[in-house]
Coordinates of C-alpha atoms and ligand atoms in Angstrom, one line a residue:
M1 CA 26.1 -14.9 -12.8
T2 CA 25.6 -16.4 -8.8
A3 CA 24.1 -14.3 -6.7
Q4 CA 27.4 -13.6 -4.4
V5 CA 27.2 -12.7 -0.2
G6 CA 27.5 -9.6 -0.1
P7 CA 28.7 -7.6 3.7
R8 CA 26.8 -8.5 7.2
R9 CA 26.0 -5.2 8.6
E10 CA 24.8 -4.0 11.8
F11 CA 21.7 -1.7 12.5
D12 CA 19.9 -0.7 15.8
V13 CA 16.7 -0.4 14.0
L14 CA 16.0 -1.7 9.8
V15 CA 13.5 -0.4 8.0
I16 CA 12.1 -2.0 4.4
G17 CA 10.4 0.7 2.9
S18 CA 10.7 5.0 2.2
G19 CA 7.5 6.1 1.6
I20 CA 6.1 8.0 4.5
A21 CA 5.4 5.1 7.0
G22 CA 8.9 4.0 7.0
L23 CA 10.3 7.7 6.8
A24 CA 8.4 8.5 10.0
A25 CA 9.6 5.1 11.4
A26 CA 14.0 6.0 10.6
L27 CA 13.0 9.3 12.1
A28 CA 11.7 8.3 14.8
A29 CA 14.4 5.8 16.2
A30 CA 17.0 8.2 14.9
G31 CA 15.5 10.9 16.8
E32 CA 16.2 8.3 20.0
G33 CA 20.0 8.2 18.8
R34 CA 19.4 4.8 17.2
S35 CA 21.6 3.7 14.0
V36 CA 18.7 3.4 11.3
A37 CA 19.6 1.6 7.7
V38 CA 16.3 2.7 5.3
V39 CA 16.0 0.0 2.4
S40 CA 14.3 0.5 -0.8
K41 CA 14.1 -2.0 -3.7
E42 CA 13.9 0.9 -6.4
G43 CA 16.4 3.0 -8.0
E44 CA 15.1 5.8 -6.3
L45 CA 13.4 6.5 -2.5
S46 CA 10.6 8.6 -3.7
E47 CA 9.1 5.9 -6.3
C48 CA 6.7 4.4 -4.1
N49 CA 2.6 4.4 -3.1
T50 CA 3.0 8.3 -1.0
N51 CA 4.9 10.2 -4.0
Y52 CA 1.0 9.7 -5.9
A53 CA -0.8 10.2 -3.5
Q54 CA -2.8 13.3 -4.8
G55 CA -6.4 14.1 -2.9
G56 CA -4.8 14.9 0.4
I57 CA -4.1 14.3 4.0
V58 CA -7.1 14.5 7.6
Y59 CA -6.2 17.1 9.1
R60 CA -9.1 19.2 11.0
G61 CA -11.9 20.1 10.2
E62 CA -15.4 21.0 11.9
G63 CA -16.5 18.5 14.1
G64 CA -13.7 18.0 15.8
I65 CA -12.2 14.7 16.2
E66 CA -15.6 12.6 17.1
L67 CA -17.0 13.7 13.8
L68 CA -14.0 12.5 12.1
E69 CA -14.5 9.1 14.2
R70 CA -17.9 8.8 13.4
D71 CA -16.7 9.2 10.0
I72 CA -13.5 6.6 9.4
V73 CA -15.8 4.0 11.4
S74 CA -19.5 4.6 8.8
A75 CA -16.6 4.3 5.9
G76 CA -14.6 0.7 7.7
C77 CA -18.3 -0.5 8.4
A78 CA -18.3 -0.4 12.3
I79 CA -15.8 -3.4 12.3
N80 CA -12.7 -1.0 13.3
F81 CA -10.6 -1.1 16.2
G82 CA -12.0 2.1 18.2
E83 CA -8.6 2.3 20.4
A84 CA -6.8 2.9 16.7
V85 CA -8.9 5.0 15.7
R86 CA -8.9 7.4 18.7
V87 CA -5.3 7.1 18.4
V88 CA -4.9 8.7 14.8
C89 CA -7.7 11.1 15.5
E90 CA -6.2 12.5 18.1
E91 CA -2.1 12.0 17.0
G92 CA -3.0 13.5 13.2
P93 CA -2.9 17.2 13.6
R94 CA -0.1 17.2 16.0
A95 CA 2.4 14.8 14.0
I96 CA 1.0 17.0 10.6
E97 CA 2.3 20.6 12.5
D98 CA 5.1 18.3 13.8
I99 CA 6.6 16.6 11.3
L100 CA 5.1 17.6 7.8
I101 CA 4.8 21.3 8.7
R102 CA 7.9 22.3 11.0
K103 CA 10.7 20.1 10.0
S104 CA 9.7 18.5 6.9
R105 CA 9.0 22.0 5.4
V106 CA 5.9 20.3 3.4
L107 CA 3.5 24.1 2.2
F108 CA 0.1 22.6 1.5
D109 CA -2.1 25.1 -0.1
P110 CA -3.1 28.6 2.3
D111 CA -6.8 29.4 2.5
G112 CA -6.1 32.6 1.6
A113 CA -7.2 34.1 5.3
G114 CA -4.5 33.1 7.1
G115 CA -5.3 29.0 7.4
L116 CA -4.9 25.8 5.1
D117 CA -7.0 25.2 2.3
L118 CA -9.6 22.2 3.5
T119 CA -11.0 20.0 0.9
Q120 CA -13.3 17.3 0.6
E121 CA -13.9 14.2 -0.5
A122 CA -16.1 10.9 -0.5
A123 CA -17.9 9.7 2.6
H124 CA -16.9 12.8 5.2
S125 CA -19.2 14.7 6.0
T126 CA -17.1 18.1 6.3
R127 CA -14.1 20.0 5.1
R128 CA -10.9 18.3 6.6
I129 CA -8.5 17.5 4.2
I130 CA -5.7 19.5 3.5
H131 CA -3.4 19.5 0.0
V132 CA -0.9 20.8 -2.1
K133 CA -2.3 21.0 -5.4
D134 CA -3.5 17.7 -6.6
H135 CA 0.4 16.1 -5.5
T136 CA 0.1 16.0 -1.9
G137 CA 1.9 12.8 -1.8
A138 CA 4.8 14.2 -3.6
A139 CA 5.7 17.3 -1.5
I140 CA 5.2 14.8 1.6
E141 CA 7.7 12.3 0.2
K142 CA 10.2 15.1 -1.1
G143 CA 10.1 17.0 2.2
L144 CA 10.7 14.0 4.4
L145 CA 13.6 12.3 2.5
G146 CA 14.4 16.0 3.4
Q147 CA 15.2 15.9 6.3
A148 CA 15.9 11.9 6.5
G149 CA 18.7 13.1 4.5
H150 CA 19.9 15.6 7.0
V151 CA 20.2 12.8 9.8
D152 CA 23.8 11.3 9.9
R153 CA 22.4 8.2 12.1
I154 CA 20.1 7.3 8.8
A155 CA 21.8 5.1 6.1
F156 CA 19.7 4.6 3.1
F157 CA 20.0 1.5 0.5
T158 CA 18.7 1.8 -3.1
G159 CA 18.2 -0.8 -5.4
H160 CA 18.3 -3.2 -2.1
C161 CA 15.5 -6.0 -2.1
A162 CA 14.5 -7.3 1.1
V163 CA 14.1 -11.5 0.6
D164 CA 13.3 -12.7 3.5
L165 CA 13.2 -12.1 7.5
I166 CA 16.2 -13.6 9.8
T167 CA 14.5 -15.3 12.8
N168 CA 16.8 -16.9 15.5
S169 CA 14.6 -20.5 15.5
H170 CA 14.2 -20.1 11.4
H171 CA 17.7 -19.3 11.0
A172 CA 20.2 -20.3 13.2
R173 CA 22.2 -23.1 13.3
L174 CA 22.4 -24.0 16.8
P175 CA 19.3 -26.4 17.2
E176 CA 18.5 -24.7 20.7
E177 CA 17.5 -21.6 19.2
R178 CA 14.5 -23.9 17.6
Y179 CA 13.2 -24.0 21.2
R180 CA 13.3 -21.1 22.2
P181 CA 10.9 -18.2 21.5
T182 CA 11.3 -16.5 18.1
R183 CA 12.3 -13.1 17.3
V184 CA 13.2 -11.0 14.4
I185 CA 16.4 -10.4 14.2
G186 CA 17.2 -9.1 10.7
A187 CA 16.4 -9.6 7.0
Y188 CA 18.6 -11.2 3.9
V189 CA 18.4 -8.2 1.3
F190 CA 19.0 -8.7 -2.2
D191 CA 21.4 -5.7 -3.8
E192 CA 20.4 -5.4 -7.3
R193 CA 23.1 -3.9 -8.9
R194 CA 26.0 -6.1 -7.3
E195 CA 23.9 -9.2 -7.1
E196 CA 24.5 -10.1 -3.6
V197 CA 22.7 -10.9 -0.3
S198 CA 23.8 -9.0 2.5
I199 CA 22.6 -9.8 5.9
F200 CA 21.6 -6.9 7.3
F201 CA 21.1 -7.2 11.0
A202 CA 18.8 -5.2 13.9
P203 CA 17.1 -6.4 17.0
R204 CA 14.4 -4.2 15.7
V205 CA 12.8 -3.9 12.3
V206 CA 10.5 -2.5 10.8
L207 CA 7.9 -3.5 7.8
A208 CA 6.8 -0.5 6.0
T209 CA 6.5 -2.0 2.7
G210 CA 3.3 -0.7 1.2
G211 CA 0.2 -2.5 -0.5
V212 CA -0.6 -5.1 -2.9
G213 CA -2.2 -3.3 -5.6
N214 CA 0.0 -4.7 -7.9
L215 CA -1.8 -8.2 -7.3
F216 CA -4.0 -7.3 -9.9
L217 CA -4.6 -6.3 -13.3
H218 CA -5.4 -2.6 -13.2
T219 CA -4.6 -1.1 -10.2
S220 CA -3.5 2.8 -9.0
N221 CA -0.2 1.2 -7.7
T222 CA 3.0 1.4 -8.1
P223 CA 4.2 -1.4 -9.7
G224 CA 6.6 -2.3 -6.9
A225 CA 3.5 -2.7 -5.0
S226 CA 3.5 -6.5 -4.8
G227 CA 2.9 -7.9 -1.3
D228 CA 6.6 -8.2 0.1
G229 CA 6.0 -7.0 3.7
I230 CA 2.8 -9.2 4.2
A231 CA 4.7 -12.4 2.5
M232 CA 7.8 -12.3 4.2
A233 CA 5.6 -11.5 7.8
N234 CA 3.4 -14.5 6.9
R235 CA 6.2 -16.7 6.7
S236 CA 8.3 -15.6 9.4
G237 CA 5.0 -16.4 11.7
A238 CA 3.8 -13.1 11.5
E239 CA -0.6 -12.5 12.1
I240 CA -2.1 -11.4 8.6
I241 CA -6.0 -10.2 9.6
N242 CA -8.8 -8.4 7.0
A243 CA -6.9 -9.9 4.3
E244 CA -10.3 -9.7 2.3
Y245 CA -10.5 -5.9 1.9
V246 CA -8.9 -4.4 -0.3
Q247 CA -10.4 -1.0 -1.6
F248 CA -11.1 0.2 -5.0
H249 CA -10.2 2.9 -6.1
P250 CA -13.5 4.5 -8.5
T251 CA -11.7 6.7 -10.8
I252 CA -8.3 5.9 -12.8
L253 CA -7.9 6.9 -16.1
Y254 CA -9.1 4.9 -18.9
H255 CA -6.6 5.6 -21.8
R256 CA -5.0 2.3 -23.9
D257 CA -1.3 4.1 -23.5
V258 CA -1.9 5.6 -19.5
K259 CA -1.5 3.3 -16.7
R260 CA -2.7 3.2 -13.0
F261 CA -3.4 7.2 -13.4
L262 CA -5.6 8.3 -10.9
I263 CA -8.3 10.8 -11.1
S264 CA -8.4 11.8 -7.5
E265 CA -11.7 11.7 -5.4
A266 CA -11.1 15.4 -4.6
L267 CA -13.2 16.7 -7.9
R268 CA -15.9 14.8 -6.6
G269 CA -15.2 16.8 -3.7
E270 CA -15.1 19.8 -5.5
G271 CA -18.3 18.5 -7.6
A272 CA -17.8 16.6 -10.6
R273 CA -20.0 14.0 -11.2
L274 CA -20.0 10.5 -13.1
M275 CA -21.8 9.7 -15.3
N276 CA -22.5 6.5 -18.1
R277 CA -21.7 6.2 -21.6
R278 CA -25.3 7.0 -22.2
G279 CA -25.1 10.6 -20.3
E280 CA -26.7 9.7 -17.4
Y281 CA -26.1 10.9 -13.7
F282 CA -26.9 7.2 -11.8
L283 CA -24.7 7.6 -8.6
E284 CA -28.5 8.8 -7.2
K285 CA -29.8 6.0 -8.2
Y286 CA -27.4 4.2 -5.5
N287 CA -27.2 6.3 -2.2
P288 CA -29.4 9.0 -2.7
A289 CA -28.4 10.6 0.3
M290 CA -24.4 10.8 -0.5
K291 CA -24.6 9.9 -4.3
D292 CA -20.9 11.2 -6.0
L293 CA -19.4 11.3 -2.5
A294 CA -21.1 8.2 -1.6
P295 CA -18.3 5.5 0.2
R296 CA -15.4 4.1 -2.1
D297 CA -17.1 0.8 -2.4
E298 CA -20.1 1.6 -3.0
V299 CA -18.8 3.9 -5.9
A300 CA -16.8 1.4 -6.9
R301 CA -19.5 -1.3 -7.5
A302 CA -22.4 1.5 -8.5
I303 CA -19.6 1.8 -11.5
F304 CA -19.1 -1.5 -12.4
Y305 CA -23.0 -2.4 -12.5
E306 CA -23.2 0.9 -14.5
M307 CA -20.8 -0.6 -17.3
E308 CA -22.3 -3.7 -17.4
A309 CA -25.6 -1.9 -18.2
T310 CA -23.8 -0.4 -20.7
D311 CA -21.9 -2.8 -22.6
A312 CA -18.9 -0.2 -21.9
G313 CA -15.4 -0.8 -20.4
Y314 CA -15.3 2.9 -18.5
V315 CA -18.0 5.6 -17.4
F316 CA -17.2 8.8 -17.6
L317 CA -16.2 11.7 -15.2
D318 CA -17.9 15.5 -15.8
A319 CA -15.8 18.1 -14.1
R320 CA -17.8 20.6 -16.4
Q321 CA -20.1 22.0 -13.5
V322 CA -17.9 22.4 -11.0
S323 CA -17.3 26.1 -10.0
R324 CA -16.0 26.2 -6.7
V325 CA -12.2 26.6 -7.9
D326 CA -10.0 27.0 -11.0
L327 CA -9.6 22.9 -12.3
K328 CA -6.6 23.5 -14.1
T329 CA -5.4 25.7 -11.1
R330 CA -6.3 23.1 -8.7
F331 CA -5.4 20.3 -10.5
P332 CA -2.9 21.0 -12.4
S333 CA -1.2 16.8 -12.6
I334 CA -4.7 15.6 -13.5
A335 CA -5.0 18.7 -15.7
R336 CA -1.6 18.4 -17.6
Q337 CA -1.9 14.4 -17.8
C338 CA -5.2 14.5 -19.5
R339 CA -4.2 17.5 -22.1
E340 CA -1.9 15.5 -23.1
I341 CA -4.3 12.4 -24.6
G342 CA -6.4 14.8 -25.7
I343 CA -9.1 16.1 -23.1
D344 CA -9.6 19.4 -21.7
I345 CA -11.0 18.8 -18.5
A346 CA -13.3 21.6 -18.2
R347 CA -14.8 21.1 -21.4
E348 CA -15.3 17.4 -21.7
P349 CA -15.5 14.8 -19.5
I350 CA -12.8 12.1 -18.6
P351 CA -13.1 8.5 -19.1
V352 CA -12.2 6.7 -15.2
V353 CA -12.5 3.0 -15.0
P354 CA -12.0 1.7 -11.2
A355 CA -8.7 -0.6 -10.0
A356 CA -7.4 -1.6 -6.8
H357 CA -5.9 0.5 -5.2
Y358 CA -6.0 0.1 -1.2
F359 CA -5.1 -3.0 0.9
C360 CA -7.1 -2.4 4.5
G361 CA -6.0 -5.6 5.7
G362 CA -2.2 -6.4 6.7
I363 CA 0.2 -7.6 9.6
K364 CA -1.2 -7.3 12.2
V365 CA -0.2 -4.2 14.7
D366 CA -0.4 -3.0 18.0
L367 CA -0.8 0.4 18.9
S368 CA 3.4 0.8 19.0
G369 CA 3.1 -1.2 15.4
R370 CA 4.5 -4.9 17.2
T371 CA 3.7 -7.6 15.4
N372 CA 3.2 -10.6 17.4
I373 CA 7.0 -11.7 17.0
P374 CA 9.2 -10.0 19.3
G375 CA 11.7 -7.5 17.3
L376 CA 9.0 -7.3 13.9
Y377 CA 7.5 -3.8 13.4
A378 CA 5.0 -2.7 10.9
V379 CA 3.8 0.5 9.9
G380 CA 1.7 1.9 6.9
E381 CA -0.5 0.3 4.2
S382 CA 1.4 -3.0 5.1
A383 CA 0.2 -2.6 8.3
C384 CA -3.2 -3.3 9.6
T385 CA -4.0 -1.4 12.8
G386 CA -7.8 -1.6 13.2
V387 CA -8.5 1.9 11.5
H388 CA -9.9 1.1 8.4
G389 CA -12.1 -1.8 9.1
A390 CA -13.9 -3.0 5.9
N391 CA -13.5 0.3 4.0
R392 CA -10.7 3.3 4.2
L393 CA -12.2 6.4 4.4
A394 CA -10.1 8.7 2.0
S395 CA -7.6 10.8 2.8
V396 CA -6.7 8.7 6.3
S397 CA -3.6 6.7 5.3
L398 CA -1.1 9.2 4.9
L399 CA -2.3 9.9 8.4
E400 CA -2.3 6.4 9.9
G401 CA 1.4 6.2 8.4
L402 CA 2.6 9.1 9.4
V403 CA 0.9 8.1 13.0
W404 CA 2.3 4.5 13.1
G405 CA 5.5 5.1 11.7
T406 CA 6.1 7.4 14.6
R407 CA 5.0 5.5 17.2
A408 CA 7.0 2.4 15.8
G409 CA 9.8 4.0 15.3
R410 CA 10.3 5.5 18.9
D411 CA 8.9 2.0 20.3
A412 CA 11.9 0.3 18.5
A413 CA 14.3 3.0 19.8
L414 CA 13.2 2.6 23.2
S415 CA 12.5 -0.5 24.0
G416 CA 14.7 -3.7 24.8
P417 CA 18.0 -4.7 24.2
A418 CA 20.6 -4.4 21.5
G419 CA 21.6 -7.0 19.2
D420 CA 22.6 -10.5 20.1
D421 CA 26.3 -11.2 19.0
A422 CA 26.3 -14.9 19.6
V423 CA 22.7 -15.7 17.9
R424 CA 24.3 -13.2 15.1
T425 CA 27.5 -15.0 14.5
D426 CA 25.1 -18.6 14.1
I427 CA 23.1 -16.8 11.0
P428 CA 24.3 -18.4 7.4
D429 CA 25.3 -16.0 4.9
W430 CA 23.0 -16.8 2.1
I431 CA 23.3 -20.1 0.0
S432 CA 22.7 -19.8 -3.7
P433 CA 21.2 -23.2 -5.7
R434 CA 24.0 -25.2 -7.2
P435 CA 23.2 -25.5 -10.4
E436 CA 21.3 -22.2 -11.2
E437 CA 18.6 -22.6 -13.7
E438 CA 18.5 -19.7 -16.1
I439 CA 14.8 -17.3 -16.0
D440 CA 13.6 -17.5 -18.7
P441 CA 11.3 -14.2 -19.1
V442 CA 8.3 -15.0 -20.6
L443 CA 7.5 -18.0 -18.1
V444 CA 7.9 -15.4 -15.0
Y445 CA 5.9 -13.1 -17.4
Q446 CA 2.7 -15.4 -17.3
D447 CA 2.9 -16.7 -14.0
L448 CA 2.5 -13.0 -12.8
H449 CA -0.1 -12.4 -15.2
N450 CA -1.8 -14.9 -14.2
I451 CA -2.3 -14.1 -10.8
R452 CA -2.8 -10.6 -11.6
S453 CA -6.0 -11.4 -13.6
T454 CA -6.9 -14.2 -11.3
M455 CA -7.5 -11.7 -8.8
W456 CA -9.0 -8.9 -10.8
N457 CA -11.7 -11.7 -12.0
Y458 CA -12.2 -13.7 -9.4
A459 CA -11.5 -11.9 -6.3
G460 CA -12.3 -8.4 -7.4
I461 CA -15.1 -5.6 -6.9
V462 CA -17.8 -7.9 -6.8
R463 CA -16.7 -11.5 -5.2
N464 CA -18.9 -15.4 -5.3
R465 CA -17.7 -17.8 -3.9
K466 CA -17.7 -20.1 -6.8
R467 CA -14.7 -17.8 -8.8
L468 CA -13.3 -17.5 -5.4
A469 CA -12.7 -21.1 -5.1
R470 CA -11.2 -21.5 -8.7
A471 CA -8.9 -18.9 -7.0
L472 CA -7.7 -21.0 -4.6
S473 CA -6.6 -24.4 -6.5
D474 CA -5.1 -22.3 -9.1
F475 CA -3.1 -20.5 -7.1
N476 CA -2.0 -23.6 -5.0
Y477 CA -1.0 -25.3 -7.7
L478 CA 1.0 -22.1 -8.7
S479 CA 2.5 -21.9 -4.9
H480 CA 4.1 -25.0 -5.5
R481 CA 5.4 -24.3 -9.1
V482 CA 6.8 -20.8 -8.3
E483 CA 8.0 -22.0 -4.8
K484 CA 10.1 -24.8 -6.9
F485 CA 11.1 -22.6 -9.0
Y486 CA 12.3 -20.6 -6.5
R487 CA 14.4 -22.8 -5.4
Q488 CA 16.5 -23.4 -8.3
A489 CA 16.6 -20.2 -10.2
R490 CA 18.9 -17.5 -10.4
L491 CA 17.8 -14.6 -7.6
T492 CA 16.4 -11.7 -9.2
R493 CA 14.0 -9.2 -8.0
T494 CA 11.6 -10.2 -10.2
I495 CA 11.5 -13.8 -8.2
I496 CA 11.4 -11.9 -5.2
E497 CA 8.1 -10.7 -6.6
L498 CA 6.7 -13.6 -7.6
R499 CA 7.0 -15.5 -4.9
N500 CA 5.6 -12.6 -2.4
A501 CA 2.8 -12.3 -4.9
V502 CA 1.5 -15.7 -5.1
L503 CA 1.9 -16.2 -0.9
T504 CA 0.4 -12.8 -0.2
A505 CA -2.3 -13.4 -3.3
S506 CA -3.4 -16.8 -1.8
L507 CA -3.8 -14.9 2.1
I508 CA -5.9 -12.7 0.1
I509 CA -8.6 -15.4 -1.1
R510 CA -7.9 -18.1 2.0
A511 CA -9.3 -14.2 4.3
A512 CA -12.1 -13.9 1.5
Q513 CA -13.5 -17.3 1.0
A514 CA -13.5 -17.3 5.0
N515 CA -15.6 -14.7 5.3
R516 CA -18.8 -15.1 4.4
D517 CA -20.7 -11.6 5.8
S518 CA -20.4 -9.2 2.2
L519 CA -19.3 -6.1 4.2
G520 CA -17.3 -3.1 2.4
C521 CA -15.2 -3.6 0.3
H522 CA -15.3 -7.9 0.5
F523 CA -18.2 -8.0 -1.7
V524 CA -19.4 -11.2 -1.9
E525 CA -22.4 -12.1 -4.7
K526 CA -25.2 -14.5 -2.9
G527 CA -25.1 -18.3 -4.7
Ligands
FAD601 P1 4.7 3.1 -0.3 O1 5.0 5.0 0.1 O2 4.2 2.1 -0.9 O3 5.9 2.7 0.5 C1 6.5 1.2 0.4 C2 8.4 1.4 0.3 O4 8.2 0.0 -0.1 C3 9.1 1.5 -1.0 O5 9.8 2.2 -0.8 C4 9.1 0.4 -1.8 O6 10.6 0.6 -2.3 C5 9.4 -0.3 -0.5 N1 9.6 -2.4 -0.5 C6 8.9 -2.5 -0.5 N2 8.9 -4.2 -1.0 C7 10.5 -4.2 -1.0 C8 11.3 -5.0 -0.3 N3 10.8 -6.5 -0.7 N4 12.4 -4.9 0.1 C9 12.7 -3.1 -0.2 N5 11.8 -2.2 -0.2 C10 11.0 -2.9 -0.3 N6 -3.6 7.7 0.6 C11 -4.1 9.4 1.6 O7 -4.1 9.5 2.2 N7 -4.4 10.0 0.5 C12 -4.0 10.2 -1.1 O8 -4.3 11.0 -1.4 C13 -4.0 9.4 -1.4 N8 -3.1 9.1 -2.9 C14 -2.7 8.1 -2.9 C15 -3.0 7.9 -4.9 C16 -2.8 6.8 -5.7 C17 -2.2 7.1 -6.6 C18 -2.5 5.8 -4.7 C19 -1.4 4.8 -5.3 C20 -2.5 6.3 -2.9 C21 -2.8 7.1 -2.6 N9 -3.2 6.5 -1.4 C22 -3.8 8.6 -0.8 C23 -2.7 5.7 -0.5 C24 -1.5 6.2 0.1 O9 -0.8 6.5 -0.8 C25 -0.8 5.0 0.9 O10 -1.2 3.9 1.5 C26 0.6 5.1 1.5 O11 1.0 6.1 0.8 C27 1.3 4.0 2.1 O12 2.9 4.3 2.8 P2 3.5 3.2 2.9 O13 4.8 4.1 3.4 O14 3.0 2.5 3.9 O15 4.1 2.6 1.4
SIN602 C1 -7.6 10.5 -4.3 O1 -7.1 11.4 -4.1 O2 -8.6 9.8 -5.0 C2 -7.2 9.5 -3.0 C3 -7.6 9.5 -2.0 C4 -7.5 8.7 -0.9 O3 -6.9 7.3 -1.3 O4 -7.1 8.5 0.1

């Protein structure tokens, strides 16, 4: 069936994405009296990376703001944006107390002495991360959705996949709009169930579409993390920066039947150690000072080299010596998942492997989440605020999403005039190709698989110039084919994601080629 034309809708603020960053933005904008639409391409609002966060969220610890700033910048290889780092450190604790603890009633684990339990993760010089056992993200997502669900001014749309941003200069039929400064005024959104494309008009659009993990063969991310926001922003003329910095998490469960399951770094924070197949604890060799709590990029590379040296597809995480906490009480989800595949984490080492985890780059934004295109904001993992530099410090991502989501939502609500009716009436409805080509799912699957294996093999944990060049030439060819396909095919969510995936993957490769300095999670072998 051809994609039909759906209703035209109007809101003050359109938020694309319902993870921590999108919900924080929606709550802030609605709190200022604005009408807000939150769209998610998933059937459930909670289906997003936020929901699967395990370790926790940075709060307060010894050494205060200064030490936290130092740790973030040290993990980020000192290419972070100092002002942004200061904002997240200064505003974080208050945002947690106000939005998560007071309003969303997230019950972080207590420490038994009237405070909150503080855990440790890699490259943190002190304990400062609060958590809800090992399923912190699910507790946060549930709390935020509970809070937002009570706000009348927020309307939710599930199963709605944004296709493209609408700008006056790209989409208005009036020729003079081409010559006026570009501004974003809404988005075309595909309703998967009704197979129709609606226009969501809003003078302020917030992209909160999350990461890019699914562009890689192995990832901790949900399947929806396909870089849609990065691609949409790029097509509308927004700047993308630091795209070469894709973080690989060192410890994803290695098992034939279980994909994408993270084994939290907090386990190492409590004393678990990485061991190769020969039974040797190897991190000491790579970083004698920090060992298993070295920055993530270093640990992921150490595992990569150990896997090569031992001719193995995995290493082990050994939690048998952990004594500070009761493993099954402190890490119930990890213990349960491992038990299901026959591993008792208190008695046996866990097979693990690194996988694509977090996008440190993204849509360039300022301290209020504004992009270079008026009307367009970006927050959370899809944005690059400069907080993370070349490598993100653990448990800073949820915090950044909360702080920038709130800042951007408020700014979007308080800034500028309302919608521009003259331009709106001039925006055409969605036009479907005629005749439409039926999609052969095998072709689409193979294209997606090509992208994912090319990214994994040529732009993964260890890169070199030859592989990057090959990846770019492969993607140049694939981009043409996919774009042609997109223009002729019946619209589906998969086609939308495929088109975005090839563009975002190409942006990552181009950035990696342009940056000859091996730094943080962009590691390029010599030669
Ligand atoms: P997400 O939560 O990923 O939400 C993205 C939203 O965008 C979804 O609602 C999705 O449906 C929607 N979307 C995407 N494209 C479209 C489209 N085209 N149209 C409509 N909707 C769209 N960070 C920490 O700080 N601490 C942790 O302990 C931690 N643990 C993690 C564990 C795992 C397994 C993973 C995967 C990540 C973890 N992270 C952690 C990272 C952190 O969870 C994410 O960076 C963060 O949750 C991203 O939030 P977000 O709101 O930007 O995006
Ligand atoms: C983890 O729990 O290991 C993930 C933490 C993070 O990505 O910040």
